[in-house]
PDB file of N, CA and C in Angstrom:
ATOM      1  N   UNK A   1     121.378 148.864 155.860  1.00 91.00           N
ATOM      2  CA  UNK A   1     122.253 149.983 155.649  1.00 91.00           C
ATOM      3  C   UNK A   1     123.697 149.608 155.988  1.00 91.00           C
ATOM      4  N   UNK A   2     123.627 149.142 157.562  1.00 91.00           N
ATOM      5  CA  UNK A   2     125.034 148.806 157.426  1.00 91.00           C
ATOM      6  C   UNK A   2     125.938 147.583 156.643  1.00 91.00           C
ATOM      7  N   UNK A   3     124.785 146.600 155.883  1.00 94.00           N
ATOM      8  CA  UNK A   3     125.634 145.519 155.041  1.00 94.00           C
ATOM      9  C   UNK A   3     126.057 146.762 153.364  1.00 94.00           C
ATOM     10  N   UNK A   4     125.082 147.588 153.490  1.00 94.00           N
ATOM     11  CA  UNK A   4     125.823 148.244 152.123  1.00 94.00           C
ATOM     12  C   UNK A   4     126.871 148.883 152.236  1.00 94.00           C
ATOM     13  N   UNK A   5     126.706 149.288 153.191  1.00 95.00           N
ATOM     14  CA  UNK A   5     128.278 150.361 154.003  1.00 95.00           C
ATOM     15  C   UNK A   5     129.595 149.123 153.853  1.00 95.00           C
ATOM     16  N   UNK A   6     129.309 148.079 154.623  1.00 96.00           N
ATOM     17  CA  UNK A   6     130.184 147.139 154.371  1.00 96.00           C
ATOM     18  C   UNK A   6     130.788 146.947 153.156  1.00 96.00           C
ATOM     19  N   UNK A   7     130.152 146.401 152.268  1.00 96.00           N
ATOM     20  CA  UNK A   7     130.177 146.002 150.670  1.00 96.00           C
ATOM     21  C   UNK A   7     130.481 147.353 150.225  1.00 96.00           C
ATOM     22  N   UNK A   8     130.369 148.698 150.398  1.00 96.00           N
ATOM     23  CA  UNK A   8     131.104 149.892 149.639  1.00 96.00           C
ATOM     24  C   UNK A   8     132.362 149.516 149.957  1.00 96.00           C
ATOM     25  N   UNK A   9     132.727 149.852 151.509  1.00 97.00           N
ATOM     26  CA  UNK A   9     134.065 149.909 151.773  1.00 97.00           C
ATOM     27  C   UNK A   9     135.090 148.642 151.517  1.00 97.00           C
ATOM     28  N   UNK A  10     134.462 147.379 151.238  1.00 97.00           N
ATOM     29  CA  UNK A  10     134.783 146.305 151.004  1.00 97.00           C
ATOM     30  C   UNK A  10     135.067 146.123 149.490  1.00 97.00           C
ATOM     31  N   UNK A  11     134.302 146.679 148.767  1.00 97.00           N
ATOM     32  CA  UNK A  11     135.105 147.024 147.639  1.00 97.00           C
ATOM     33  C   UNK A  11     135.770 148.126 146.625  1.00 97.00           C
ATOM     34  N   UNK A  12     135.732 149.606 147.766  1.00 98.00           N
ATOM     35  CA  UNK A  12     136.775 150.134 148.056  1.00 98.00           C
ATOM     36  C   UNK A  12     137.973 149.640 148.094  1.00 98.00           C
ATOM     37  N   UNK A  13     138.251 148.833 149.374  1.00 97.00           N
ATOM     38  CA  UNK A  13     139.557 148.408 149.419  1.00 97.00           C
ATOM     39  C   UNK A  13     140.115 146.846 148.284  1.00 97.00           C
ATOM     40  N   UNK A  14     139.083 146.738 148.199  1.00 98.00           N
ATOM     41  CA  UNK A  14     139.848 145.606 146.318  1.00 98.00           C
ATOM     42  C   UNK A  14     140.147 146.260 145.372  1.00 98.00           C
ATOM     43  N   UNK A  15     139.327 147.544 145.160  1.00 98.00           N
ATOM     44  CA  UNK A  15     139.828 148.590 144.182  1.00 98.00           C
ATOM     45  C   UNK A  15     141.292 148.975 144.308  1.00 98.00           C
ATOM     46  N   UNK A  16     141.544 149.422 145.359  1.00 98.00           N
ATOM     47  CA  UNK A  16     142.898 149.909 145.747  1.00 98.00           C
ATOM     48  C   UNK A  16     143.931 149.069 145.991  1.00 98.00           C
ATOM     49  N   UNK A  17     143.780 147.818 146.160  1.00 98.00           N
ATOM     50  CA  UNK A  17     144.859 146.684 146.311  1.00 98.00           C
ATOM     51  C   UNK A  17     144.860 146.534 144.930  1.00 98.00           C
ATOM     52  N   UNK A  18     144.089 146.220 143.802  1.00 98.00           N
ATOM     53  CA  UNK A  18     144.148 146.191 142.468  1.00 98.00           C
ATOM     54  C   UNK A  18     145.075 146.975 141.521  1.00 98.00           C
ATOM     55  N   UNK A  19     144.559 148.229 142.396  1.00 98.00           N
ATOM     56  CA  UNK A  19     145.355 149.803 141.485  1.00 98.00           C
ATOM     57  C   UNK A  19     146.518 149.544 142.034  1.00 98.00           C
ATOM     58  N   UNK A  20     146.905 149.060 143.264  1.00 98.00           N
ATOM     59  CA  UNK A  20     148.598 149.105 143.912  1.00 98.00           C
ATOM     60  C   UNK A  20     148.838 147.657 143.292  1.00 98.00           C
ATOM     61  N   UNK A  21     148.207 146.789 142.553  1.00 98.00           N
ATOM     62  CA  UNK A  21     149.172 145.799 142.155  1.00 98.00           C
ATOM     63  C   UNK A  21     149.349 145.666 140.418  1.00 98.00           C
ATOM     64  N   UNK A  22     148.154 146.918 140.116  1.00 98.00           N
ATOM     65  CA  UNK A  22     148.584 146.492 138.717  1.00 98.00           C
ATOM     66  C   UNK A  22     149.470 148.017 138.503  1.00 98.00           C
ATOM     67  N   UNK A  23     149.912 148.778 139.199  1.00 98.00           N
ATOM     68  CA  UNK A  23     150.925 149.558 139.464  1.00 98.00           C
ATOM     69  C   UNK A  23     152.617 148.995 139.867  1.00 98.00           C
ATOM     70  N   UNK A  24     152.530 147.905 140.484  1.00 97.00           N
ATOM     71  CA  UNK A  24     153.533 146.902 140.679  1.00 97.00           C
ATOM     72  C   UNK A  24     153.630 146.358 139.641  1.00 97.00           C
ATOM     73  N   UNK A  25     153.022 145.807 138.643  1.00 97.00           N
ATOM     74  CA  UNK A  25     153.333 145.113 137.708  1.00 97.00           C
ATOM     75  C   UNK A  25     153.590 145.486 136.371  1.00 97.00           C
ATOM     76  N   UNK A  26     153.626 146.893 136.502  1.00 98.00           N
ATOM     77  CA  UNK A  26     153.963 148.059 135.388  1.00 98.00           C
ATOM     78  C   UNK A  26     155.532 148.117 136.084  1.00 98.00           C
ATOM     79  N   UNK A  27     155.706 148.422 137.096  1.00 97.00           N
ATOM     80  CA  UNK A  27     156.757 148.802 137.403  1.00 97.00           C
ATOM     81  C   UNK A  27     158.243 147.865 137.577  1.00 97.00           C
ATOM     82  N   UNK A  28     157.750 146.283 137.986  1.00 98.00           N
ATOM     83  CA  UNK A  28     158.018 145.338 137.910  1.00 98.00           C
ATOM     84  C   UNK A  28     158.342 144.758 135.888  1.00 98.00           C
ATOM     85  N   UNK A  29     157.491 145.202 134.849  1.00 97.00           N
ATOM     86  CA  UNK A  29     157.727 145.179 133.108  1.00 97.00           C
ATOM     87  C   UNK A  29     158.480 146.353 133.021  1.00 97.00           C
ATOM     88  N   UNK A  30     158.428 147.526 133.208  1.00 97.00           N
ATOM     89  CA  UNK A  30     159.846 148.426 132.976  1.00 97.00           C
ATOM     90  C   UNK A  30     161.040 148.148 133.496  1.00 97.00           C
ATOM     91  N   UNK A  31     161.115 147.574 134.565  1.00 97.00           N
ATOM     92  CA  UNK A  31     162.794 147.105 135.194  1.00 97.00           C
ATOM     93  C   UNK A  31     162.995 145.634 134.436  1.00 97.00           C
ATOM     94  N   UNK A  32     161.992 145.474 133.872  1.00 98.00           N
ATOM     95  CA  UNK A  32     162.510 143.876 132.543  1.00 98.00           C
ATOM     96  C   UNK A  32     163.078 144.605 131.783  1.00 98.00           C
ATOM     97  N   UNK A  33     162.233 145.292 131.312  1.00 97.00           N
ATOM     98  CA  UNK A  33     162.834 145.829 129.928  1.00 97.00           C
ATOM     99  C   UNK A  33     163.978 146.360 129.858  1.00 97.00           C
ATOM    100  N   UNK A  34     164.184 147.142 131.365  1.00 97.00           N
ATOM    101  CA  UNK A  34     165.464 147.738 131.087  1.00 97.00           C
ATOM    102  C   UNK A  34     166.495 146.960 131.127  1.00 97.00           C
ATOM    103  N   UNK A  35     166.200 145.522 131.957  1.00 97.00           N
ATOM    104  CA  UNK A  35     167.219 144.778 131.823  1.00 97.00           C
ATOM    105  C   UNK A  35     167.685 143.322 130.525  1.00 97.00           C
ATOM    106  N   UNK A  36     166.432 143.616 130.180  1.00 97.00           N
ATOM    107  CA  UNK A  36     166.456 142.570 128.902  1.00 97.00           C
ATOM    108  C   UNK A  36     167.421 143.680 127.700  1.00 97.00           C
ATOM    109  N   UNK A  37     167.444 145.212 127.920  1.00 97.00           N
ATOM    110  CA  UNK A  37     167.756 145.663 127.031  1.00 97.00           C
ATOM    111  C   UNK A  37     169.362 146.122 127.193  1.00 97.00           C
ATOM    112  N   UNK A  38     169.668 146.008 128.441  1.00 97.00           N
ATOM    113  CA  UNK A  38     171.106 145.900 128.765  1.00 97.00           C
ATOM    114  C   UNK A  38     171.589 144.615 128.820  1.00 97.00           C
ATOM    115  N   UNK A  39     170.965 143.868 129.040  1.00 97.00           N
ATOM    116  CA  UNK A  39     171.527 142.005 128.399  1.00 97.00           C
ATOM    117  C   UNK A  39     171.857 142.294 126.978  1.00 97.00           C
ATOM    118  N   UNK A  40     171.073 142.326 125.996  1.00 97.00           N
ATOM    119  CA  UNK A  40     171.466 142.794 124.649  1.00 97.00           C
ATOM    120  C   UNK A  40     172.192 143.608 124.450  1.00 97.00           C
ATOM    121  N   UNK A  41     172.746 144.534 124.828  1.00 96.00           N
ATOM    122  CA  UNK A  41     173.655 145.387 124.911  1.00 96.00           C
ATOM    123  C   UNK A  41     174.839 144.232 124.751  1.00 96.00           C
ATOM    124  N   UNK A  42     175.181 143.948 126.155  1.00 97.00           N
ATOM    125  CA  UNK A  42     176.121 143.671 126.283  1.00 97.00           C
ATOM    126  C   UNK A  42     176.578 142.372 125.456  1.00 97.00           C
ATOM    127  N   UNK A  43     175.185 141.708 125.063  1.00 97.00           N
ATOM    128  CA  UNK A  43     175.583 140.300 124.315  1.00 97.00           C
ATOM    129  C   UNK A  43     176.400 141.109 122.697  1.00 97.00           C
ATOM    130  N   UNK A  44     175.699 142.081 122.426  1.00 96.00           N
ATOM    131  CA  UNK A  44     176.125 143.007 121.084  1.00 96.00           C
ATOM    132  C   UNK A  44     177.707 143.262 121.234  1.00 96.00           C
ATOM    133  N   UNK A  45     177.924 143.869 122.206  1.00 96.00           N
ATOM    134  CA  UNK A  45     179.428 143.801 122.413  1.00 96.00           C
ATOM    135  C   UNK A  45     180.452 142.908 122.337  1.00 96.00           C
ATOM    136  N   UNK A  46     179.791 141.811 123.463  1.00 97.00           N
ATOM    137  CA  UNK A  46     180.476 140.234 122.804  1.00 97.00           C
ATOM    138  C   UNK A  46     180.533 140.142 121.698  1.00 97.00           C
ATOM    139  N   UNK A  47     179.503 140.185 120.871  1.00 96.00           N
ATOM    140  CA  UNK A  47     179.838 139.707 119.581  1.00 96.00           C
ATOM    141  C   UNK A  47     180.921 140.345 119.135  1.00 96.00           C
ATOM    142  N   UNK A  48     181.325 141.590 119.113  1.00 96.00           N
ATOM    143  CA  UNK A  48     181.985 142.607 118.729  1.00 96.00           C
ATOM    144  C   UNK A  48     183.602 141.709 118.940  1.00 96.00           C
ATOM    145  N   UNK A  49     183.310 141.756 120.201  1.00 95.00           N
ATOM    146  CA  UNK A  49     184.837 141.358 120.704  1.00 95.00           C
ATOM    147  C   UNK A  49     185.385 140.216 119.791  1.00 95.00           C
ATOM    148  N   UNK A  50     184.268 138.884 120.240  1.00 94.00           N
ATOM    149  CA  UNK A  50     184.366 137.772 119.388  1.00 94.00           C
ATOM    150  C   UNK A  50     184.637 138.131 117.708  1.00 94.00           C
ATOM    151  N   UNK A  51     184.337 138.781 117.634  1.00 94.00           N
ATOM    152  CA  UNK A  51     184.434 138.777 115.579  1.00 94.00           C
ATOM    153  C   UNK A  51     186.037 139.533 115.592  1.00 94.00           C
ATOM    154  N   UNK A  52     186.413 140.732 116.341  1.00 92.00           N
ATOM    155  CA  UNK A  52     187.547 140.875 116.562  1.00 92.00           C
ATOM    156  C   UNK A  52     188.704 140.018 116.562  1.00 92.00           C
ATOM    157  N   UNK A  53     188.787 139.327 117.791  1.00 92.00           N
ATOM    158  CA  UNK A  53     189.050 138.075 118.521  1.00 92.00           C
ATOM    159  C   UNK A  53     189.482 137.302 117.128  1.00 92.00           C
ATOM    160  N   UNK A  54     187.956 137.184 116.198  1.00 90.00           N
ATOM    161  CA  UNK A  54     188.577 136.134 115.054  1.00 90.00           C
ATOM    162  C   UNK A  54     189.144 137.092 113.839  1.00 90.00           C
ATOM    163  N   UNK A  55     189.155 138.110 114.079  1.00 89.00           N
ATOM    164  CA  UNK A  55     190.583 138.537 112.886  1.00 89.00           C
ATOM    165  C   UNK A  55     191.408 138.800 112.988  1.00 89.00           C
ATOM    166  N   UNK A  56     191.923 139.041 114.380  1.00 87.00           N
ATOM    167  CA  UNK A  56     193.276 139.007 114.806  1.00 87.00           C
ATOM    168  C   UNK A  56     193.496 137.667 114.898  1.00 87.00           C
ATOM    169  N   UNK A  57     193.313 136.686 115.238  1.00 87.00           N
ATOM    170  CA  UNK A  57     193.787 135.507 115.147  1.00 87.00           C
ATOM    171  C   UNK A  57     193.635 134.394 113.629  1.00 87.00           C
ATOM    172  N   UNK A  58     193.113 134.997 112.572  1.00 87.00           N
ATOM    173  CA  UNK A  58     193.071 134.027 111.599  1.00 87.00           C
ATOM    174  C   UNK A  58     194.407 133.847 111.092  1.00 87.00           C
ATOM    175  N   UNK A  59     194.480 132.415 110.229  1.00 85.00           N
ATOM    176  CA  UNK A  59     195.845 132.240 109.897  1.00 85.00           C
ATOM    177  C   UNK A  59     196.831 133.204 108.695  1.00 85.00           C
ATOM    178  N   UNK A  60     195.467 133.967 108.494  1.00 85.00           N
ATOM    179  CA  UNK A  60     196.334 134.894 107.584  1.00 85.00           C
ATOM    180  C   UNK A  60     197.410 136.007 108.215  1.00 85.00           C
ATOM    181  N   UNK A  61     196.220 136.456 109.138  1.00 82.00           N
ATOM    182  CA  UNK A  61     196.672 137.840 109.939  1.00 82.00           C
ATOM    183  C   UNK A  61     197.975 137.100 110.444  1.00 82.00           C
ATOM    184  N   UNK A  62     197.962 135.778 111.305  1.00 81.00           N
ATOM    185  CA  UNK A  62     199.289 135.448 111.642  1.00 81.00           C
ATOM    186  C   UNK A  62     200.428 135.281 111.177  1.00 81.00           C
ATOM    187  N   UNK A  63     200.149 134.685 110.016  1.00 81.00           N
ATOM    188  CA  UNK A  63     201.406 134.929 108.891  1.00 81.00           C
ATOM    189  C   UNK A  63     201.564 135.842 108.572  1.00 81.00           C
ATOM    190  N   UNK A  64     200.855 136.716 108.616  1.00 82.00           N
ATOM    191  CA  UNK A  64     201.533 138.638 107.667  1.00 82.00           C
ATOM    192  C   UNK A  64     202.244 138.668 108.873  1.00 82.00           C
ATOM    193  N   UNK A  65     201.605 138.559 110.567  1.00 78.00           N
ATOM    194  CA  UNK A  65     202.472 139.375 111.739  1.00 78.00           C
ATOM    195  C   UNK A  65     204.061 138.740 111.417  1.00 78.00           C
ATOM    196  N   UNK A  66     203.749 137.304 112.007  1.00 76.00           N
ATOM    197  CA  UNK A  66     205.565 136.266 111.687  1.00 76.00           C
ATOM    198  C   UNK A  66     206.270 136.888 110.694  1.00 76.00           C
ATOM    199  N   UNK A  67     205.622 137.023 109.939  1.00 78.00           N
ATOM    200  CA  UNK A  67     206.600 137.450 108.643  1.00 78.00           C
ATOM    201  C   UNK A  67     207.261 138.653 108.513  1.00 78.00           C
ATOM    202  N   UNK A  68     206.364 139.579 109.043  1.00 76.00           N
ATOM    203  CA  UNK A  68     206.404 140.783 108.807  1.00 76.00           C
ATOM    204  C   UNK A  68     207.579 141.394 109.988  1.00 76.00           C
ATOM    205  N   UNK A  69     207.642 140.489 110.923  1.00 77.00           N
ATOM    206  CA  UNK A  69     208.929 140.865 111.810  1.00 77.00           C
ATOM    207  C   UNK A  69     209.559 140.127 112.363  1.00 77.00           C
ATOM    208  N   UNK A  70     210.172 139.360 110.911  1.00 72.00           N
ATOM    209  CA  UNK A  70     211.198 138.462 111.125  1.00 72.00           C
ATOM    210  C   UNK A  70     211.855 137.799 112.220  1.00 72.00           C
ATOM    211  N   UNK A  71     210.552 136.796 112.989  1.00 69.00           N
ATOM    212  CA  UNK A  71     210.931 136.043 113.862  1.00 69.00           C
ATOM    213  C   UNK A  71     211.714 134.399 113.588  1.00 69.00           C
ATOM    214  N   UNK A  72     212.405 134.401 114.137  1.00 72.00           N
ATOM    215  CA  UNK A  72     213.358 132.874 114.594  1.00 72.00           C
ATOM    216  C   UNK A  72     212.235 132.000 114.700  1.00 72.00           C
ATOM    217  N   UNK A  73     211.152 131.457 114.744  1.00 67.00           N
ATOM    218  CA  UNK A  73     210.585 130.553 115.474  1.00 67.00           C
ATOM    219  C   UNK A  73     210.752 129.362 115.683  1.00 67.00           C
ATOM    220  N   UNK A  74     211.084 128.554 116.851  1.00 72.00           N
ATOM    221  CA  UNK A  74     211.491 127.464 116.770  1.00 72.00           C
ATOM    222  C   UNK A  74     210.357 126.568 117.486  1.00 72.00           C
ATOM    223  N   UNK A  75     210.416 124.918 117.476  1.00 68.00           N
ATOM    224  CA  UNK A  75     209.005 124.495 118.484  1.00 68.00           C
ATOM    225  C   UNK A  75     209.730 124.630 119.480  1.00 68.00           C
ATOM    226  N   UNK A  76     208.566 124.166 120.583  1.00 72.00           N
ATOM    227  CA  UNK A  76     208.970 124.847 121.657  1.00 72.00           C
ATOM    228  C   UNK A  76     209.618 123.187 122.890  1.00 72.00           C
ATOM    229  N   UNK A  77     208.644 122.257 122.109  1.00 74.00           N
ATOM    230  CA  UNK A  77     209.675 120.778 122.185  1.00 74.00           C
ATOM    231  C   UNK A  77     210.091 119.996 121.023  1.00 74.00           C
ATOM    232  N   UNK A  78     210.961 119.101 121.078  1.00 67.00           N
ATOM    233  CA  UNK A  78     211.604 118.290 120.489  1.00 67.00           C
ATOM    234  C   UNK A  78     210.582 117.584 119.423  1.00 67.00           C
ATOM    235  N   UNK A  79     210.752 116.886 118.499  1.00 64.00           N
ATOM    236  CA  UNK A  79     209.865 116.107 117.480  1.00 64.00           C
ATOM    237  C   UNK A  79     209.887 115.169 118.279  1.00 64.00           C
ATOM    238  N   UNK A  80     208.906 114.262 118.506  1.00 68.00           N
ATOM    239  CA  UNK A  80     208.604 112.845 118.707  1.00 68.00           C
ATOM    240  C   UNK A  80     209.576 111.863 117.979  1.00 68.00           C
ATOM    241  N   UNK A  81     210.356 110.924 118.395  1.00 64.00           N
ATOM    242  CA  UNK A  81     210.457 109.933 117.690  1.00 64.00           C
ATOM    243  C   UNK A  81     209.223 108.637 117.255  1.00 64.00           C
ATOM    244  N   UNK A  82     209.622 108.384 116.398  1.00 65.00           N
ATOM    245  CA  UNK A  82     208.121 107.364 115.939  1.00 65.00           C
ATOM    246  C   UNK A  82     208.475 105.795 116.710  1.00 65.00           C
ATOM    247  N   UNK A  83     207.197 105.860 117.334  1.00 65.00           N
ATOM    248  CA  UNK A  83     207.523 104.539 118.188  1.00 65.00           C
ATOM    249  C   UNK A  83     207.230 103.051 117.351  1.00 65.00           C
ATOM    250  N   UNK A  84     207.842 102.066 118.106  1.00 63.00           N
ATOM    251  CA  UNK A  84     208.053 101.198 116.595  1.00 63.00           C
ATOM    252  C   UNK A  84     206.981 100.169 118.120  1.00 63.00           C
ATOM    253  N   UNK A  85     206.308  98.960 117.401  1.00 63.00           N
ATOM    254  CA  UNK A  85     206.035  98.111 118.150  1.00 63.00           C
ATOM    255  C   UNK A  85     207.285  97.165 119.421  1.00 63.00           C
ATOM    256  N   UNK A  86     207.113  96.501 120.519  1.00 66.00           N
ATOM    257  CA  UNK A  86     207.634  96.394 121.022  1.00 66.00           C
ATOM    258  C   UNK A  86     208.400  94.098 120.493  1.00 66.00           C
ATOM    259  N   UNK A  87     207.682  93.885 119.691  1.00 70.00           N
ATOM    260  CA  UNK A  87     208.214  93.291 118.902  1.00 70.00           C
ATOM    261  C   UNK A  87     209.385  93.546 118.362  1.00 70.00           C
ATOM    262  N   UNK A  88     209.164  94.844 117.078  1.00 62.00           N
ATOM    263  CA  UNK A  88     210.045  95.351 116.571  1.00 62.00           C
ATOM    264  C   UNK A  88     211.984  94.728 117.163  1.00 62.00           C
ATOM    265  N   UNK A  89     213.048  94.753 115.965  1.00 61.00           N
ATOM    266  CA  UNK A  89     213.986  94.270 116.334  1.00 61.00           C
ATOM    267  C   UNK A  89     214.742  95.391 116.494  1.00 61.00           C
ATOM    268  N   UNK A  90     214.795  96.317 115.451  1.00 60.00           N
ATOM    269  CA  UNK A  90     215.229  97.408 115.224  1.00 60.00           C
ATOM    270  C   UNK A  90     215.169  98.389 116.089  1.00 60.00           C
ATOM    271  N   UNK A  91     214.361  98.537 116.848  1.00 52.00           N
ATOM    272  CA  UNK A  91     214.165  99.227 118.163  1.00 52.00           C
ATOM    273  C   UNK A  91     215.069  99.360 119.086  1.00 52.00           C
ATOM    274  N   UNK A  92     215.658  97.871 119.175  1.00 49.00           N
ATOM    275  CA  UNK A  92     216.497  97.611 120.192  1.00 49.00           C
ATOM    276  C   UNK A  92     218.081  98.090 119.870  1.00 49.00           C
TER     277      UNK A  92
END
């Protein structure tokens, strides 16, 4: 009698560690999801920005802006002179 008493309550309590862990692991796949689904979110937005990002900056859009309000532009250093070999006579 008392080994069956044992073995009830003995697997009683596997029952209930079972139910509390496959309750954890439900609860543990909804906080994925919610976060796999706010990762995507936000990667969606990036994209957004990024595709933005590239039409304000293509070379068209830049030339309509320059143009369109008649800027001076000058570089911002000097041209390179072209370097000649150190042979070269003409250099000197």
């Amino acid at each position: 009698m008392l080994k069956l008493l044992l073995c009830t309550f003995t697997a009683f309590a596997i029952a209930v560690v079972i139910l509390q862990l496959r309750t954890e692991r439900r609860e543990i796949g909804f906080s994925s999801n919610a976060l796999h689904d706010k990762i995507e979110s936000y990667q969606s937005k990036l994209w957004n920005q990024q595709l933005q990002i590239g039409i304000y900056t293509a070379p068209n859009a830049i030339t309509r802006t320059v143009s369109g309000h008649d800027l001076n532009m000058v570089p911002t250093k000097p041209a390179q002179a072209q370097s000649t070999g150190w042979i070269d006579a003409r250099s000197r």
